[in-house]
Short mmCIF file of C-alpha atoms in Angstrom, two decimals:
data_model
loop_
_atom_site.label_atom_id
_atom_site.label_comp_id
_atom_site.label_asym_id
_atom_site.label_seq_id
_atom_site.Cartn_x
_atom_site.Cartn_y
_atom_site.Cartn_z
CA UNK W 28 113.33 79.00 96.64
CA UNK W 29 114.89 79.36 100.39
CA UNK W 30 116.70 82.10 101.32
CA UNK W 31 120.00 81.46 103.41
CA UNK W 32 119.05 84.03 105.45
CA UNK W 33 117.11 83.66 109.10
CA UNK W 34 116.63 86.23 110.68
CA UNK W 35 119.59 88.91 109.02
CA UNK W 36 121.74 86.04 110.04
CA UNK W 37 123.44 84.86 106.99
CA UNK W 38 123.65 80.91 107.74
CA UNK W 39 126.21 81.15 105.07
CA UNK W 40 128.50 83.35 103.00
CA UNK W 41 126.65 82.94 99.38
CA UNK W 42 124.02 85.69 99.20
CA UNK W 43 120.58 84.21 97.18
CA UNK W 44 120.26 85.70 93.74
CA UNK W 45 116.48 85.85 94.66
CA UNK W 46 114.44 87.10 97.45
CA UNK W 47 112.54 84.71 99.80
CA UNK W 48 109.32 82.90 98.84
CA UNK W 49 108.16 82.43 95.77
CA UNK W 50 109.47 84.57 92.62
CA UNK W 51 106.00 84.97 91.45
CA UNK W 52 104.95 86.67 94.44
CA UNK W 53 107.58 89.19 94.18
CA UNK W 54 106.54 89.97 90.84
CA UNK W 55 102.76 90.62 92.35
CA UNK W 56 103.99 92.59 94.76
CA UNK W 57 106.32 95.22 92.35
CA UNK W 58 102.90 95.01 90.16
CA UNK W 59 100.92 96.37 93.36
CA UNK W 60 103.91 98.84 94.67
CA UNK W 61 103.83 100.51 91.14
CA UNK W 62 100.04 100.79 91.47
CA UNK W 63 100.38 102.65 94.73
CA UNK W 64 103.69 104.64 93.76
CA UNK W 65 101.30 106.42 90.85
CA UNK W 66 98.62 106.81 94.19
CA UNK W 67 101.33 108.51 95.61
CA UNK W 68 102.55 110.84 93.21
CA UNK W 69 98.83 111.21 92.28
CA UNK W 70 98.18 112.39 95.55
CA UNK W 71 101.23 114.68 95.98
CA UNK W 72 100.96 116.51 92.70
CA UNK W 73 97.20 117.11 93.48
CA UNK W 74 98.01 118.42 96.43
CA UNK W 75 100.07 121.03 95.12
CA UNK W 76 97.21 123.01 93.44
CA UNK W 77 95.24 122.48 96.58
CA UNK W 78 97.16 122.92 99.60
CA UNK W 79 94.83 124.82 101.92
CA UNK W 80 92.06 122.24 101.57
CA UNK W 81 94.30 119.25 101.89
CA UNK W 82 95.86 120.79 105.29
CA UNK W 83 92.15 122.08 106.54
CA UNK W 84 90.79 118.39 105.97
CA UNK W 85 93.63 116.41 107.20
CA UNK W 86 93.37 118.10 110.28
CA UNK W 87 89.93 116.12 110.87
CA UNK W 88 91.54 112.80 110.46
CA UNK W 89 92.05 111.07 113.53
CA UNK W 90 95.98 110.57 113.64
CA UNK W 91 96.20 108.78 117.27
CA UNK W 92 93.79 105.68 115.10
CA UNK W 93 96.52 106.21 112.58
CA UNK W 94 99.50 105.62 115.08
CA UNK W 95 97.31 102.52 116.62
CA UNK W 96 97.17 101.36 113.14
CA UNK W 97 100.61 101.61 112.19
CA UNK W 98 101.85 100.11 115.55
CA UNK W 99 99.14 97.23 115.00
CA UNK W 100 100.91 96.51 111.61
CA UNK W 101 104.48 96.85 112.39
CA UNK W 102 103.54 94.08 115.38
CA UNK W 103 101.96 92.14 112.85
CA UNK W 104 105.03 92.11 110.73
CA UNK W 105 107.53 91.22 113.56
CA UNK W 106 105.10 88.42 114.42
CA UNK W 107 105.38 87.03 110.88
CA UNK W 108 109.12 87.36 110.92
CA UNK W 109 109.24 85.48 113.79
CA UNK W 110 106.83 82.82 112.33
CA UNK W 111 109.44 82.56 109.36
CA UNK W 112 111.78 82.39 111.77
CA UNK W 113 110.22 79.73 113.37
CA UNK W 114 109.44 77.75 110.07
CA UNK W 115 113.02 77.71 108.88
CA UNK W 116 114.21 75.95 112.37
CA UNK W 117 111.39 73.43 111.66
CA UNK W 118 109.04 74.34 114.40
CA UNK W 119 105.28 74.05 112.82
CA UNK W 120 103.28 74.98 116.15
CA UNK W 121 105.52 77.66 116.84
CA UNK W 122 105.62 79.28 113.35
CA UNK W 123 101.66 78.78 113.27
CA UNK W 124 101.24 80.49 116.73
CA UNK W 125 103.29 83.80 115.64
CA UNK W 126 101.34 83.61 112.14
CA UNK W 127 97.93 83.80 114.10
CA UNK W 128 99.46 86.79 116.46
CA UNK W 129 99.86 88.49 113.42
CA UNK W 130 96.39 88.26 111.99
CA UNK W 131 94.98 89.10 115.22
CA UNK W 132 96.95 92.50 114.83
CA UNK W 133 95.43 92.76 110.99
CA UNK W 134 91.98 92.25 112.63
CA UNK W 135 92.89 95.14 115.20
CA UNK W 136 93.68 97.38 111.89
CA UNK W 137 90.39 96.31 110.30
CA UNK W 138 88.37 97.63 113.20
CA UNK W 139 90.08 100.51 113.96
CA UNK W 140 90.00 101.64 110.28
CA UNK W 141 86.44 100.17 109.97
CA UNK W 142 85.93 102.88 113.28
CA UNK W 143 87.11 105.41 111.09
CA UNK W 144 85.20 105.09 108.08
CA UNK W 145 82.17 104.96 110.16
CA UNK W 146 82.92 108.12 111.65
CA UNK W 147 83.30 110.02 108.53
CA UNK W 148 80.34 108.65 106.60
CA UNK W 149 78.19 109.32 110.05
CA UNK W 150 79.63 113.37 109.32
CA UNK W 151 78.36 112.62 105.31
CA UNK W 152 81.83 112.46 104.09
CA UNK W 153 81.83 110.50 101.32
CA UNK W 154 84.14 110.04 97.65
CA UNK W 155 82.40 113.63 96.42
CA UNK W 156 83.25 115.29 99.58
CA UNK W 157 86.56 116.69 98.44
CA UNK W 158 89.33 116.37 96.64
CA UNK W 159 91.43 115.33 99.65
CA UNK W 160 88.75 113.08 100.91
CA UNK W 161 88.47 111.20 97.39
CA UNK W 162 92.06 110.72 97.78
CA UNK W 163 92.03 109.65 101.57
CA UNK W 164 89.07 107.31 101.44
CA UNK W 165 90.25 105.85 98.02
CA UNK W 166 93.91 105.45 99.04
CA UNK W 167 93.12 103.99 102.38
CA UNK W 168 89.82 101.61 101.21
CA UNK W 169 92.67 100.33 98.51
CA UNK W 170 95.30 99.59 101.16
CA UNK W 171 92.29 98.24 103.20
CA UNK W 172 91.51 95.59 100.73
CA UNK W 173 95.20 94.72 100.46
CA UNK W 174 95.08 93.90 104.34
CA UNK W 175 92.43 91.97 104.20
CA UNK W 176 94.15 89.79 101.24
CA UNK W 177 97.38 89.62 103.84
CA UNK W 178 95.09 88.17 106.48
CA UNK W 179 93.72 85.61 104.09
CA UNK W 180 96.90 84.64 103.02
CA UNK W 181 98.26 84.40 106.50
CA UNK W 182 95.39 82.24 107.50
CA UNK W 183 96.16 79.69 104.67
CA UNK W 184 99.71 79.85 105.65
CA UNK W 185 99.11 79.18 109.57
CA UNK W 186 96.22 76.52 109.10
CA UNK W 187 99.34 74.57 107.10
CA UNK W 188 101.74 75.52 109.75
CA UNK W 189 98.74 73.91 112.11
CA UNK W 190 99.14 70.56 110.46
CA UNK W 191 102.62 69.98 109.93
CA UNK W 192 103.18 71.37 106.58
CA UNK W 193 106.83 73.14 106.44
CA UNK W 194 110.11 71.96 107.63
CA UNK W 195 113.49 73.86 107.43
CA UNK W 196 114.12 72.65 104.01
CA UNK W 197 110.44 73.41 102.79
CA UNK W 198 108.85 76.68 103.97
CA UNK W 199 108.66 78.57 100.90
CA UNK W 200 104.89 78.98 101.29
CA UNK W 201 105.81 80.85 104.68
CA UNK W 202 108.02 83.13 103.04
CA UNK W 203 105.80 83.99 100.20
CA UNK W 204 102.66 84.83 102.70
CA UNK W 205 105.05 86.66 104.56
CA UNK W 206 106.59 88.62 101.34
CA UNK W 207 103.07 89.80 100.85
CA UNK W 208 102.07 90.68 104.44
CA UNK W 209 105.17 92.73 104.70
CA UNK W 210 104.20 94.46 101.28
CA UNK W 211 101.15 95.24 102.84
CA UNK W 212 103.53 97.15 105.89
CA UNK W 213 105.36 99.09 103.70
CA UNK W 214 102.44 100.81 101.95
CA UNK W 215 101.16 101.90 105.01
CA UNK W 216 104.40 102.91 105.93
CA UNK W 217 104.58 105.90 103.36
CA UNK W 218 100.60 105.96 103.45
CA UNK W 219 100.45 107.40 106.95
CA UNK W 220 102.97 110.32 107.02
CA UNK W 221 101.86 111.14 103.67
CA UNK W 222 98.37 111.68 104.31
CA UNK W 223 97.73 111.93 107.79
CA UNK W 224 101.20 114.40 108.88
CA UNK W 225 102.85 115.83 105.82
CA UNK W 226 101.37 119.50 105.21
CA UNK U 5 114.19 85.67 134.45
CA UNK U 6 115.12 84.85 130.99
CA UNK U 7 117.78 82.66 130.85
CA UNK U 8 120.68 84.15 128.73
CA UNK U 9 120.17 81.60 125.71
CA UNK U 10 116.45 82.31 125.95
CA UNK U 11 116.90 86.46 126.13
CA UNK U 12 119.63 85.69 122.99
CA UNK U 13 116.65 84.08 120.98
CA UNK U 14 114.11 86.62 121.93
CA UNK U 15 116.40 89.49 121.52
CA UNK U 16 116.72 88.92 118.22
CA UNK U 17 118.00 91.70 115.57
CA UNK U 18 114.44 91.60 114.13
CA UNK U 19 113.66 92.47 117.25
CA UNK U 20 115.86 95.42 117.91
CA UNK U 21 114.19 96.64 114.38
CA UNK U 22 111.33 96.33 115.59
CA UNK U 23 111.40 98.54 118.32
CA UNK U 24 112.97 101.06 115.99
CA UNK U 25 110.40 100.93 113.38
CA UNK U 26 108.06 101.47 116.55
CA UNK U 27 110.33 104.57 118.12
CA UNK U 28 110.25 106.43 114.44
CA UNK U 29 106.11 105.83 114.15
CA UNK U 30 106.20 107.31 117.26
CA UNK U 31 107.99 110.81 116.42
CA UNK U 32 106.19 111.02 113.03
CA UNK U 33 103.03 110.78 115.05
CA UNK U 34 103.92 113.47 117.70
CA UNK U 35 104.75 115.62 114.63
CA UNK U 36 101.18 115.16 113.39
CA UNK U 37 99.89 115.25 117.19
CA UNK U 38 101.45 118.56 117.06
CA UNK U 39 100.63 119.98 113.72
CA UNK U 40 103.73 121.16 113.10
CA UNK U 41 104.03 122.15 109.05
CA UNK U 42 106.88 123.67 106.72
CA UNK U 43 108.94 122.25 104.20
CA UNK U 44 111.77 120.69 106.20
CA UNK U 45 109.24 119.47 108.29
CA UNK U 46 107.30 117.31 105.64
CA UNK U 47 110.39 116.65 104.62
CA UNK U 48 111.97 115.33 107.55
CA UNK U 49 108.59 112.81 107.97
CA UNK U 50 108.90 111.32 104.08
CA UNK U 51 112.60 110.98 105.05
CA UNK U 52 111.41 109.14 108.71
CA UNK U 53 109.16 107.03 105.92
CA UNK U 54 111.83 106.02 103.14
CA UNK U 55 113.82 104.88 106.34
CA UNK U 56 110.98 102.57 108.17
CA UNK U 57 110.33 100.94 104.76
CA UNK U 58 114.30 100.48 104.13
CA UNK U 59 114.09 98.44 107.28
CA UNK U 60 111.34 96.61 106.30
CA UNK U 61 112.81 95.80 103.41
CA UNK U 62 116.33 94.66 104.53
CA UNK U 63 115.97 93.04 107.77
CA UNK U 64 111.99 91.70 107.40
CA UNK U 65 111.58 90.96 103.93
CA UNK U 66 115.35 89.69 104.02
CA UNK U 67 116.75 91.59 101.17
CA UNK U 68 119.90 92.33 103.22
CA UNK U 69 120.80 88.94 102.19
CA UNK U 70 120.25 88.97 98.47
CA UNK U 71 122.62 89.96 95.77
CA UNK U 72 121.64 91.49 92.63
CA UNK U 73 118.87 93.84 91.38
CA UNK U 74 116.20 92.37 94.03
CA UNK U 75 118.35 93.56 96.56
CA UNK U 76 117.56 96.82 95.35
CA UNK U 77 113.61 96.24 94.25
CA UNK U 78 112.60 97.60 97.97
CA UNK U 79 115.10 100.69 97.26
CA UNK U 80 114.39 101.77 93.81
CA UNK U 81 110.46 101.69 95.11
CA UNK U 82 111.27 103.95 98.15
CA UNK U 83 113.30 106.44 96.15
CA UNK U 84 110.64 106.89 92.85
CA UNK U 85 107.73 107.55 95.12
CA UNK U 86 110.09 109.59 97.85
CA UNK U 87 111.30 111.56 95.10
CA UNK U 88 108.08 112.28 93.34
CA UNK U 89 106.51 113.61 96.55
CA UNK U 90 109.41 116.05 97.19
CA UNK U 91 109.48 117.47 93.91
CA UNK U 92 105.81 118.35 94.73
CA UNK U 93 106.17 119.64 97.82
CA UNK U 94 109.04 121.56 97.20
CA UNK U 95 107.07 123.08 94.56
CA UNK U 96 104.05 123.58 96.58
CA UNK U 97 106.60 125.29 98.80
CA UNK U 98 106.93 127.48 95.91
CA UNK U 99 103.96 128.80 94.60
#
């Protein structure tokens, strides 16, 4: 199903019943936001019997990767907004440019997280560290995976971009990666404050 | 120099989201650059969070322009998870 909307621009007055892309995606992602709303709350209600250790710990994470990280995804999402953008006036090349932009800025996440991990496992931190650093390495390795499944997605969605495959009246497919990716951006969203600032 | 149909196209409202989504990382991470902790503090970050993903929500994942109880999905996910991690920090707060 096609939204009417482009952009925040209504292109006209009747608001869709149902978000953009495929319904079935939407369902996958409230599946995977519940799954990482109990990681949450998990994480928060731990926390509570263990304060000191989860502010002496999160002190050692490195919060300037974490602000590279979140900048690298918010970009990412713009530049699949603007591929969407792009799809729903027709333009193929265009839409498949801003879709590869985007992964590029997943790939930036992968190796600065990827620089991360292999700082802490060079220090011996591992799942059996600590409480905290179960919960950081788990949480984060989790939302890794789920980046990695954006990227994929994105690629399938850009190499049909490449050859023509969505038109103004057909880019649900662009949507649908898109729902996903920005899924992906929203985790991360809450994921950062919660476990690299909030003490 | 842009021309003013080109800026109009590249200045879109995503765009202007963008670069507040980008603004609001930024003071969450001077807060943690800064270690600055306390309740209204942690507080004031989850709040910084609930809003980023609001705008994700609305203006990139186009809910703004859906009527019904998906308009809300993005909402009702922010608020269960904000609310959960309140309760336990208030209560961390105090034991």
């Amino acid at each position: 199903m096609n939204a009417t909307d482009t952009d925040g621009q209504r292109s006209n007055e009747v608001a869709s019943a149902y978000p953009p892309g495929d319904l079935a995606i939407w369902i996958f992602i409230l599946a995977e936001l519940l799954v990482f709303a109990v990681f949450f709350a998990a994480y928060a209600f731990t926390r509570m019997n263990h304060v000191e250790l989860f502010n002496q710990y999160q002190a050692t994470l490195n919060r300037d990767a974490a602000l590279i990280n979140t900048i690298a995804l918010l970009t990412a999402s713009y530049f699949v907004v603007r591929g969407v953008v792009a799809a729903r006036e027709g333009d193929n090349a265009l839409c498949a440019r801003w879709t590869w932009a985007a992964i590029a800025m997943g790939a930036v996440f992968l190796v600065v997280k990827s620089a991360e991990y292999a700082h802490h496992f060079e220090a011996g931190i591992n799942l059996r560290t600590n409480t905290f650093y179960m919960f950081y390495l788990s949480l984060t390795f989790f939302h890794f995976l789920h980046v990695i499944l954006g990227m994929v997605i994105l690629a399938a969605v850009a190499l049909k971009a490449q050859r023509g495959g969505y038109s103004s009246a057909d880019h649900t497919g662009v949507e649908t990666g898109a729902s996903y990716w920005h899924m992906v951006d929203l985790v991360w969203l809450v994921l950062f404050p919660l476990v690299y600032v909030m003490r | 120099m842009m021309t003013s149909a080109a800026s109009k196209r590249f200045l879109r409202p995503c765009t202007w989201v963008y670069a507040a989504l980008i603004a609001l990382t930024c003071v969450t991470w001077l807060i943690g650059r800064l270690q600055l902790s306390g309740l209204s503090t942690a507080l004031l970050v989850l709040a910084l969070a609930l809003l980023k993903g609001h705008l994700i929500g609305d203006w990139f994942m186009g809910l703004r322009a859906v009527r019904g109880l998906w308009r809300w999905a993005i909402v009702i996910w922010l608020i269960v998870p904000g609310a959960l991690i309140t309760l336990a920090f208030v209560l961390s707060y105090g034991n």
